[in-house]
């Protein structure tokens, strides 16, 4: 009982011991590939309104550590892409906001109203997305259907063809890896959906000794499940108990915090970000610094090699 009472105070008052500059949650401004959940968000009764200039602040951040709270991707902050050019039911219209783009690895958010459309051309990138709200279906070229909803993780590999159906307006967070070749084997490329029920801790394995994201956690207990590992793209769920460890050379990664509180510190630029449920973080390849887990943390991750 004493520990339970102290933990919230620790989470709110913790300051990393390293020499860093603490900054408030940042907003990083830059569309869903220019063409193209914490508690799930409620479906709005009407589509998002066009954002105002004041609703999309531009804030400089560390070149190695990009952090955005969920409010950065709130519906009023998304920009309209207009109605989709091709559809066969409903009136699908896109809204989006990009977080970052290094030329290969990109991240952002996307909202779409109800409707469906064919996707006959091979997808140019591998996309991973986390569903904040809504329900949909992605179909493969042979007619196989993959349904998803809030809290699920969906992977659309490079080269995929099929169709999209937005059955209830969808709001998602996405990351894409623009790698060179189609890496999937087999006669066709399939979508995969990983449901939130499979992210429970008892579904994970202890990876403290050979951590998929950080190499080692310095004795701090961590567990994970990499449910997609094809070519240069890895996707999974990662958890860690309270503790601190140093990362000498971290993987290029995108992650979305589902549970807990963790500080990520970029050693090179002296910046530390407090990450809580709903936050999205992108770390550059080879970044170095500290991970300070204050409350047991769980995050969905994508690594792009």
mmCIF file of C-alpha atoms in Angstrom:
data_model
loop_
_atom_site.group_PDB
_atom_site.id
_atom_site.type_symbol
_atom_site.label_atom_id
_atom_site.label_comp_id
_atom_site.label_asym_id
_atom_site.label_seq_id
_atom_site.Cartn_x
_atom_site.Cartn_y
_atom_site.Cartn_z
ATOM 1 C CA UNK A 1 0.000 0.000 0.000
ATOM 2 C CA UNK A 2 2.874 2.384 0.797
ATOM 3 C CA UNK A 3 4.507 1.676 -2.559
ATOM 4 C CA UNK A 4 1.218 2.281 -4.371
ATOM 5 C CA UNK A 5 0.902 5.650 -2.703
ATOM 6 C CA UNK A 6 4.474 6.697 -3.478
ATOM 7 C CA UNK A 7 4.668 5.695 -7.151
ATOM 8 C CA UNK A 8 2.364 8.463 -8.496
ATOM 9 C CA UNK A 9 4.498 11.036 -6.644
ATOM 10 C CA UNK A 10 7.671 9.548 -8.121
ATOM 11 C CA UNK A 11 6.223 9.689 -11.622
ATOM 12 C CA UNK A 12 5.291 13.361 -11.313
ATOM 13 C CA UNK A 13 8.446 14.561 -9.555
ATOM 14 C CA UNK A 14 11.182 12.377 -11.060
ATOM 15 C CA UNK A 15 14.088 14.205 -12.681
ATOM 16 C CA UNK A 16 16.769 12.184 -14.497
ATOM 17 C CA UNK A 17 20.102 12.265 -12.729
ATOM 18 C CA UNK A 18 21.919 12.838 -16.016
ATOM 19 C CA UNK A 19 22.831 16.351 -17.164
ATOM 20 C CA UNK A 20 19.948 17.063 -19.498
ATOM 21 C CA UNK A 21 17.512 19.793 -20.373
ATOM 22 C CA UNK A 22 13.963 18.820 -19.487
ATOM 23 C CA UNK A 23 11.393 20.170 -21.901
ATOM 24 C CA UNK A 24 7.594 20.050 -21.975
ATOM 25 C CA UNK A 25 5.913 17.655 -24.444
ATOM 26 C CA UNK A 26 6.887 18.855 -27.883
ATOM 27 C CA UNK A 27 4.903 19.337 -31.086
ATOM 28 C CA UNK A 28 6.689 18.600 -34.309
ATOM 29 C CA UNK A 29 5.085 19.830 -37.497
ATOM 30 C CA UNK A 30 5.559 18.603 -41.033
ATOM 31 C CA UNK A 31 -0.009 14.056 -44.469
ATOM 32 C CA UNK A 32 -0.158 10.599 -44.686
ATOM 33 C CA UNK A 33 2.827 9.902 -46.990
ATOM 34 C CA UNK A 34 1.724 13.000 -48.912
ATOM 35 C CA UNK A 35 -0.749 10.804 -50.805
ATOM 36 C CA UNK A 36 -1.862 8.244 -49.022
ATOM 37 C CA UNK A 37 -4.856 3.503 -28.395
ATOM 38 C CA UNK A 38 -4.323 4.562 -24.231
ATOM 39 C CA UNK A 39 -8.083 4.854 -24.039
ATOM 40 C CA UNK A 40 -9.599 4.754 -27.514
ATOM 41 C CA UNK A 41 -10.832 8.084 -28.773
ATOM 42 C CA UNK A 42 -14.560 8.508 -29.262
ATOM 43 C CA UNK A 43 -15.816 8.707 -32.836
ATOM 44 C CA UNK A 44 -16.831 12.290 -33.605
ATOM 45 C CA UNK A 45 -20.341 12.991 -34.792
ATOM 46 C CA UNK A 46 -18.852 14.911 -37.732
ATOM 47 C CA UNK A 47 -15.488 14.822 -39.534
ATOM 48 C CA UNK A 48 -12.595 16.906 -38.193
ATOM 49 C CA UNK A 49 -12.709 20.616 -38.902
ATOM 50 C CA UNK A 50 -9.875 22.243 -40.850
ATOM 51 C CA UNK A 51 -7.064 23.022 -38.389
ATOM 52 C CA UNK A 52 -6.170 26.585 -37.550
ATOM 53 C CA UNK A 53 -2.584 27.796 -37.733
ATOM 54 C CA UNK A 54 -2.487 28.178 -33.954
ATOM 55 C CA UNK A 55 -3.578 24.546 -33.512
ATOM 56 C CA UNK A 56 -0.415 23.242 -35.206
ATOM 57 C CA UNK A 57 2.600 24.766 -33.471
ATOM 58 C CA UNK A 58 6.066 24.054 -34.834
ATOM 59 C CA UNK A 59 8.600 23.151 -32.135
ATOM 60 C CA UNK A 60 12.218 22.182 -32.622
ATOM 61 C CA UNK A 61 13.245 18.926 -30.978
ATOM 62 C CA UNK A 62 16.361 16.780 -30.668
ATOM 63 C CA UNK A 63 17.515 15.345 -33.989
ATOM 64 C CA UNK A 64 17.788 11.938 -32.297
ATOM 65 C CA UNK A 65 14.633 12.033 -30.160
ATOM 66 C CA UNK A 66 11.241 13.119 -31.500
ATOM 67 C CA UNK A 67 8.352 13.079 -29.049
ATOM 68 C CA UNK A 68 4.658 13.865 -29.519
ATOM 69 C CA UNK A 69 1.823 13.617 -26.995
ATOM 70 C CA UNK A 70 -1.517 12.245 -28.195
ATOM 71 C CA UNK A 71 -2.895 15.796 -28.410
ATOM 72 C CA UNK A 72 -0.499 16.440 -31.292
ATOM 73 C CA UNK A 73 -2.632 14.016 -33.315
ATOM 74 C CA UNK A 74 -6.038 15.106 -31.991
ATOM 75 C CA UNK A 75 -8.652 15.430 -34.715
ATOM 76 C CA UNK A 76 -8.677 19.261 -34.841
ATOM 77 C CA UNK A 77 -4.929 19.152 -35.553
ATOM 78 C CA UNK A 78 -5.214 16.959 -38.642
ATOM 79 C CA UNK A 79 -5.174 18.501 -42.128
ATOM 80 C CA UNK A 80 -7.762 17.489 -44.709
ATOM 81 C CA UNK A 81 -6.591 15.648 -47.818
ATOM 82 C CA UNK A 82 -10.057 15.863 -49.334
ATOM 83 C CA UNK A 83 -12.303 13.062 -50.642
ATOM 84 C CA UNK A 84 -10.542 9.975 -51.952
ATOM 85 C CA UNK A 85 -10.341 9.892 -55.754
ATOM 86 C CA UNK A 86 -11.331 6.216 -56.012
ATOM 87 C CA UNK A 87 -13.940 4.410 -53.885
ATOM 88 C CA UNK A 88 -16.823 1.985 -54.373
ATOM 89 C CA UNK A 89 -18.954 2.715 -51.306
ATOM 90 C CA UNK A 90 -19.441 5.435 -48.711
ATOM 91 C CA UNK A 91 -17.794 8.844 -48.890
ATOM 92 C CA UNK A 92 -14.252 8.279 -47.601
ATOM 93 C CA UNK A 93 -12.241 11.396 -46.879
ATOM 94 C CA UNK A 94 -8.742 11.590 -45.372
ATOM 95 C CA UNK A 95 -7.218 13.814 -42.687
ATOM 96 C CA UNK A 96 -3.616 13.442 -41.570
ATOM 97 C CA UNK A 97 -0.566 14.858 -39.846
ATOM 98 C CA UNK A 98 3.036 13.808 -40.296
ATOM 99 C CA UNK A 99 5.402 13.648 -37.331
ATOM 100 C CA UNK A 100 8.770 13.056 -38.996
ATOM 101 C CA UNK A 101 10.474 11.776 -42.136
ATOM 102 C CA UNK A 102 14.157 10.935 -42.546
ATOM 103 C CA UNK A 103 13.735 9.785 -46.143
ATOM 104 C CA UNK A 104 13.258 6.126 -45.232
ATOM 105 C CA UNK A 105 11.460 6.002 -41.896
ATOM 106 C CA UNK A 106 8.315 8.117 -41.482
ATOM 107 C CA UNK A 107 5.627 8.499 -38.861
ATOM 108 C CA UNK A 108 2.342 10.309 -38.332
ATOM 109 C CA UNK A 109 -1.406 9.949 -37.865
ATOM 110 C CA UNK A 110 -4.398 9.422 -40.190
ATOM 111 C CA UNK A 111 -8.168 9.679 -39.912
ATOM 112 C CA UNK A 112 -10.670 8.463 -42.512
ATOM 113 C CA UNK A 113 -14.463 8.578 -42.712
ATOM 114 C CA UNK A 114 -16.539 5.561 -43.724
ATOM 115 C CA UNK A 115 -16.097 4.019 -47.138
ATOM 116 C CA UNK A 116 -14.205 1.436 -49.141
ATOM 117 C CA UNK A 117 -11.883 1.301 -52.100
ATOM 118 C CA UNK A 118 -9.739 -1.179 -54.053
ATOM 119 C CA UNK A 119 -5.938 -1.087 -53.780
ATOM 120 C CA UNK A 120 -4.778 -2.792 -56.993
ATOM 121 C CA UNK A 121 -1.281 -1.313 -57.058
ATOM 122 C CA UNK A 122 1.491 -2.813 -54.955
ATOM 123 C CA UNK A 123 2.131 -0.845 -51.764
ATOM 124 C CA UNK A 124 5.367 1.119 -52.043
ATOM 125 C CA UNK A 125 6.371 0.812 -48.360
ATOM 126 C CA UNK A 126 5.848 -1.421 -45.344
ATOM 127 C CA UNK A 127 3.381 0.260 -43.018
ATOM 128 C CA UNK A 128 2.679 -0.486 -39.371
ATOM 129 C CA UNK A 129 -0.203 1.197 -37.596
ATOM 130 C CA UNK A 130 -1.821 1.265 -34.175
ATOM 131 C CA UNK A 131 -5.597 1.770 -34.125
ATOM 132 C CA UNK A 132 -6.723 4.510 -31.761
ATOM 133 C CA UNK A 133 -10.359 4.354 -32.764
ATOM 134 C CA UNK A 134 -12.698 2.845 -35.350
ATOM 135 C CA UNK A 135 -13.110 -0.463 -37.142
ATOM 136 C CA UNK A 136 -12.002 -1.606 -40.559
ATOM 137 C CA UNK A 137 -10.976 -4.416 -42.847
ATOM 138 C CA UNK A 138 -7.987 -4.921 -45.101
ATOM 139 C CA UNK A 139 -8.339 -7.507 -47.842
ATOM 140 C CA UNK A 140 -5.657 -9.467 -49.672
ATOM 141 C CA UNK A 141 -5.627 -10.040 -53.419
ATOM 142 C CA UNK A 142 -7.143 -13.532 -53.011
ATOM 143 C CA UNK A 143 -10.118 -12.210 -51.031
ATOM 144 C CA UNK A 144 -8.833 -13.029 -47.521
ATOM 145 C CA UNK A 145 -10.138 -10.466 -44.997
ATOM 146 C CA UNK A 146 -8.387 -9.056 -41.936
ATOM 147 C CA UNK A 147 -10.554 -7.130 -39.458
ATOM 148 C CA UNK A 148 -9.183 -4.741 -36.847
ATOM 149 C CA UNK A 149 -10.322 -2.339 -34.147
ATOM 150 C CA UNK A 150 -9.105 -0.128 -31.275
ATOM 151 C CA UNK A 151 -5.833 -1.245 -29.704
ATOM 152 C CA UNK A 152 -4.853 -3.549 -32.562
ATOM 153 C CA UNK A 153 -1.607 -3.395 -34.542
ATOM 154 C CA UNK A 154 -1.810 -3.858 -38.316
ATOM 155 C CA UNK A 155 1.061 -4.534 -40.709
ATOM 156 C CA UNK A 156 0.738 -3.908 -44.458
ATOM 157 C CA UNK A 157 3.917 -5.216 -46.109
ATOM 158 C CA UNK A 158 5.494 -3.604 -49.145
ATOM 159 C CA UNK A 159 3.974 -5.030 -52.334
ATOM 160 C CA UNK A 160 0.513 -5.704 -50.841
ATOM 161 C CA UNK A 161 -2.550 -5.415 -53.084
ATOM 162 C CA UNK A 162 -6.214 -5.841 -52.128
ATOM 163 C CA UNK A 163 -8.715 -3.407 -50.655
ATOM 164 C CA UNK A 164 -9.571 -1.092 -47.765
ATOM 165 C CA UNK A 165 -12.907 -0.883 -45.951
ATOM 166 C CA UNK A 166 -13.429 1.707 -43.235
ATOM 167 C CA UNK A 167 -16.513 0.361 -41.465
ATOM 168 C CA UNK A 168 -16.429 2.970 -38.692
ATOM 169 C CA UNK A 169 -14.286 6.133 -38.969
ATOM 170 C CA UNK A 170 -10.676 5.165 -38.251
ATOM 171 C CA UNK A 171 -8.049 7.161 -36.388
ATOM 172 C CA UNK A 172 -4.637 5.567 -36.362
ATOM 173 C CA UNK A 173 -0.958 6.217 -35.671
ATOM 174 C CA UNK A 174 1.371 4.970 -38.378
ATOM 175 C CA UNK A 175 5.029 4.326 -39.124
ATOM 176 C CA UNK A 176 6.426 3.263 -42.482
ATOM 177 C CA UNK A 177 9.714 1.815 -43.667
ATOM 178 C CA UNK A 178 10.527 2.690 -47.287
ATOM 179 C CA UNK A 179 12.923 -0.214 -47.849
ATOM 180 C CA UNK A 180 14.083 -1.213 -51.312
ATOM 181 C CA UNK A 181 12.644 -4.669 -52.035
ATOM 182 C CA UNK A 182 9.493 -6.663 -51.387
ATOM 183 C CA UNK A 183 10.672 -8.911 -48.560
ATOM 184 C CA UNK A 184 7.665 -11.202 -48.157
ATOM 185 C CA UNK A 185 7.967 -14.743 -49.489
ATOM 186 C CA UNK A 186 5.124 -16.673 -51.089
ATOM 187 C CA UNK A 187 2.821 -16.137 -54.051
ATOM 188 C CA UNK A 188 1.099 -13.090 -52.515
ATOM 189 C CA UNK A 189 1.689 -10.488 -49.841
ATOM 190 C CA UNK A 190 -0.689 -10.621 -46.866
ATOM 191 C CA UNK A 191 -1.727 -8.151 -44.218
ATOM 192 C CA UNK A 192 -1.355 -9.273 -40.601
ATOM 193 C CA UNK A 193 -3.420 -8.069 -37.632
ATOM 194 C CA UNK A 194 -2.246 -8.474 -34.041
ATOM 195 C CA UNK A 195 -4.989 -8.002 -31.467
ATOM 196 C CA UNK A 196 -4.501 -6.128 -28.216
ATOM 197 C CA UNK A 197 -5.450 -9.194 -26.132
ATOM 198 C CA UNK A 198 -2.148 -10.753 -27.213
ATOM 199 C CA UNK A 199 -0.126 -7.899 -25.705
ATOM 200 C CA UNK A 200 -0.748 -9.072 -22.143
ATOM 201 C CA UNK A 201 2.403 -9.662 -20.106
ATOM 202 C CA UNK A 202 1.841 -13.418 -19.850
ATOM 203 C CA UNK A 203 2.084 -13.569 -23.661
ATOM 204 C CA UNK A 204 5.620 -12.143 -23.629
ATOM 205 C CA UNK A 205 8.989 -13.750 -22.964
ATOM 206 C CA UNK A 206 11.857 -12.518 -20.838
ATOM 207 C CA UNK A 207 14.355 -10.755 -23.092
ATOM 208 C CA UNK A 208 16.394 -8.892 -20.469
ATOM 209 C CA UNK A 209 19.635 -10.552 -21.571
ATOM 210 C CA UNK A 210 19.209 -9.852 -25.290
ATOM 211 C CA UNK A 211 16.757 -7.001 -25.542
ATOM 212 C CA UNK A 212 15.321 -6.499 -29.030
ATOM 213 C CA UNK A 213 15.404 -2.711 -28.733
ATOM 214 C CA UNK A 214 18.388 -1.912 -26.546
ATOM 215 C CA UNK A 215 20.667 -4.956 -26.594
ATOM 216 C CA UNK A 216 20.772 -5.082 -22.800
ATOM 217 C CA UNK A 217 18.739 -3.514 -20.020
ATOM 218 C CA UNK A 218 21.502 -3.685 -17.456
ATOM 219 C CA UNK A 219 19.730 -6.154 -15.195
ATOM 220 C CA UNK A 220 16.352 -4.392 -15.332
ATOM 221 C CA UNK A 221 13.628 -6.947 -16.124
ATOM 222 C CA UNK A 222 12.162 -6.596 -19.617
ATOM 223 C CA UNK A 223 9.960 -8.823 -21.750
ATOM 224 C CA UNK A 224 8.792 -8.636 -25.333
ATOM 225 C CA UNK A 225 7.214 -10.368 -28.297
ATOM 226 C CA UNK A 226 8.407 -9.595 -31.818
ATOM 227 C CA UNK A 227 5.462 -10.736 -33.893
ATOM 228 C CA UNK A 228 6.778 -9.486 -37.242
ATOM 229 C CA UNK A 229 10.406 -9.794 -38.326
ATOM 230 C CA UNK A 230 10.779 -9.655 -42.101
ATOM 231 C CA UNK A 231 13.725 -8.073 -43.873
ATOM 232 C CA UNK A 232 14.564 -4.670 -42.371
ATOM 233 C CA UNK A 233 11.321 -4.300 -40.379
ATOM 234 C CA UNK A 234 10.547 -5.581 -36.891
ATOM 235 C CA UNK A 235 7.284 -5.037 -35.001
ATOM 236 C CA UNK A 236 6.280 -6.090 -31.522
ATOM 237 C CA UNK A 237 5.341 -5.226 -27.970
ATOM 238 C CA UNK A 238 7.879 -4.457 -25.216
ATOM 239 C CA UNK A 239 7.523 -4.138 -21.452
ATOM 240 C CA UNK A 240 9.949 -3.181 -18.719
ATOM 241 C CA UNK A 241 9.905 -2.984 -14.941
ATOM 242 C CA UNK A 242 11.046 0.155 -13.054
ATOM 243 C CA UNK A 243 14.762 0.811 -13.305
ATOM 244 C CA UNK A 244 17.398 2.655 -15.315
ATOM 245 C CA UNK A 245 19.891 1.577 -17.939
ATOM 246 C CA UNK A 246 22.242 3.080 -20.482
ATOM 247 C CA UNK A 247 21.931 2.570 -24.244
ATOM 248 C CA UNK A 248 25.227 2.823 -26.127
ATOM 249 C CA UNK A 249 23.809 2.508 -29.652
ATOM 250 C CA UNK A 250 20.057 2.118 -29.991
ATOM 251 C CA UNK A 251 18.043 0.896 -32.968
ATOM 252 C CA UNK A 252 16.113 3.300 -35.182
ATOM 253 C CA UNK A 253 12.617 2.898 -33.821
ATOM 254 C CA UNK A 254 9.089 4.229 -33.511
ATOM 255 C CA UNK A 255 7.083 3.429 -30.413
ATOM 256 C CA UNK A 256 3.707 4.213 -28.883
ATOM 257 C CA UNK A 257 3.343 4.085 -25.105
ATOM 258 C CA UNK A 258 0.363 2.012 -23.964
ATOM 259 C CA UNK A 259 1.062 1.834 -20.219
ATOM 260 C CA UNK A 260 3.424 3.298 -17.634
ATOM 261 C CA UNK A 261 5.862 6.191 -17.386
ATOM 262 C CA UNK A 262 9.366 6.305 -18.872
ATOM 263 C CA UNK A 263 11.976 8.994 -19.451
ATOM 264 C CA UNK A 264 14.078 8.790 -22.627
ATOM 265 C CA UNK A 265 17.271 10.845 -22.569
ATOM 266 C CA UNK A 266 19.295 11.745 -25.648
ATOM 267 C CA UNK A 267 22.845 11.900 -24.371
ATOM 268 C CA UNK A 268 24.274 13.712 -27.391
ATOM 269 C CA UNK A 269 21.941 16.725 -27.253
ATOM 270 C CA UNK A 270 21.115 16.672 -23.557
ATOM 271 C CA UNK A 271 17.352 16.378 -23.964
ATOM 272 C CA UNK A 272 15.028 14.216 -21.862
ATOM 273 C CA UNK A 273 11.365 13.493 -22.562
ATOM 274 C CA UNK A 274 8.796 12.137 -20.108
ATOM 275 C CA UNK A 275 6.694 9.584 -21.991
ATOM 276 C CA UNK A 276 3.255 8.520 -20.788
ATOM 277 C CA UNK A 277 0.350 6.528 -22.284
ATOM 278 C CA UNK A 278 -0.668 8.000 -25.626
ATOM 279 C CA UNK A 279 2.755 9.407 -26.468
ATOM 280 C CA UNK A 280 4.622 8.594 -29.675
ATOM 281 C CA UNK A 281 8.422 8.625 -29.901
ATOM 282 C CA UNK A 282 10.840 8.227 -32.806
ATOM 283 C CA UNK A 283 14.529 7.524 -32.111
ATOM 284 C CA UNK A 284 17.248 7.769 -34.746
ATOM 285 C CA UNK A 285 19.637 4.924 -35.581
ATOM 286 C CA UNK A 286 22.602 4.769 -33.226
ATOM 287 C CA UNK A 287 21.195 7.165 -30.622
ATOM 288 C CA UNK A 288 22.742 6.909 -27.194
ATOM 289 C CA UNK A 289 21.415 7.839 -23.784
ATOM 290 C CA UNK A 290 19.383 6.627 -20.853
ATOM 291 C CA UNK A 291 16.066 4.845 -20.327
ATOM 292 C CA UNK A 292 14.529 5.501 -16.896
ATOM 293 C CA UNK A 293 11.382 3.464 -16.274
ATOM 294 C CA UNK A 294 9.368 5.029 -13.449
ATOM 295 C CA UNK A 295 6.217 2.894 -13.665
ATOM 296 C CA UNK A 296 6.047 -0.493 -15.443
ATOM 297 C CA UNK A 297 5.902 0.443 -19.097
ATOM 298 C CA UNK A 298 4.402 -1.234 -22.155
ATOM 299 C CA UNK A 299 4.872 0.025 -25.685
ATOM 300 C CA UNK A 300 4.214 -1.017 -29.258
ATOM 301 C CA UNK A 301 7.343 -0.699 -31.360
ATOM 302 C CA UNK A 302 8.640 -0.750 -34.908
ATOM 303 C CA UNK A 303 12.329 -1.037 -35.762
ATOM 304 C CA UNK A 304 13.526 0.002 -39.215
ATOM 305 C CA UNK A 305 16.991 -1.195 -40.177
#
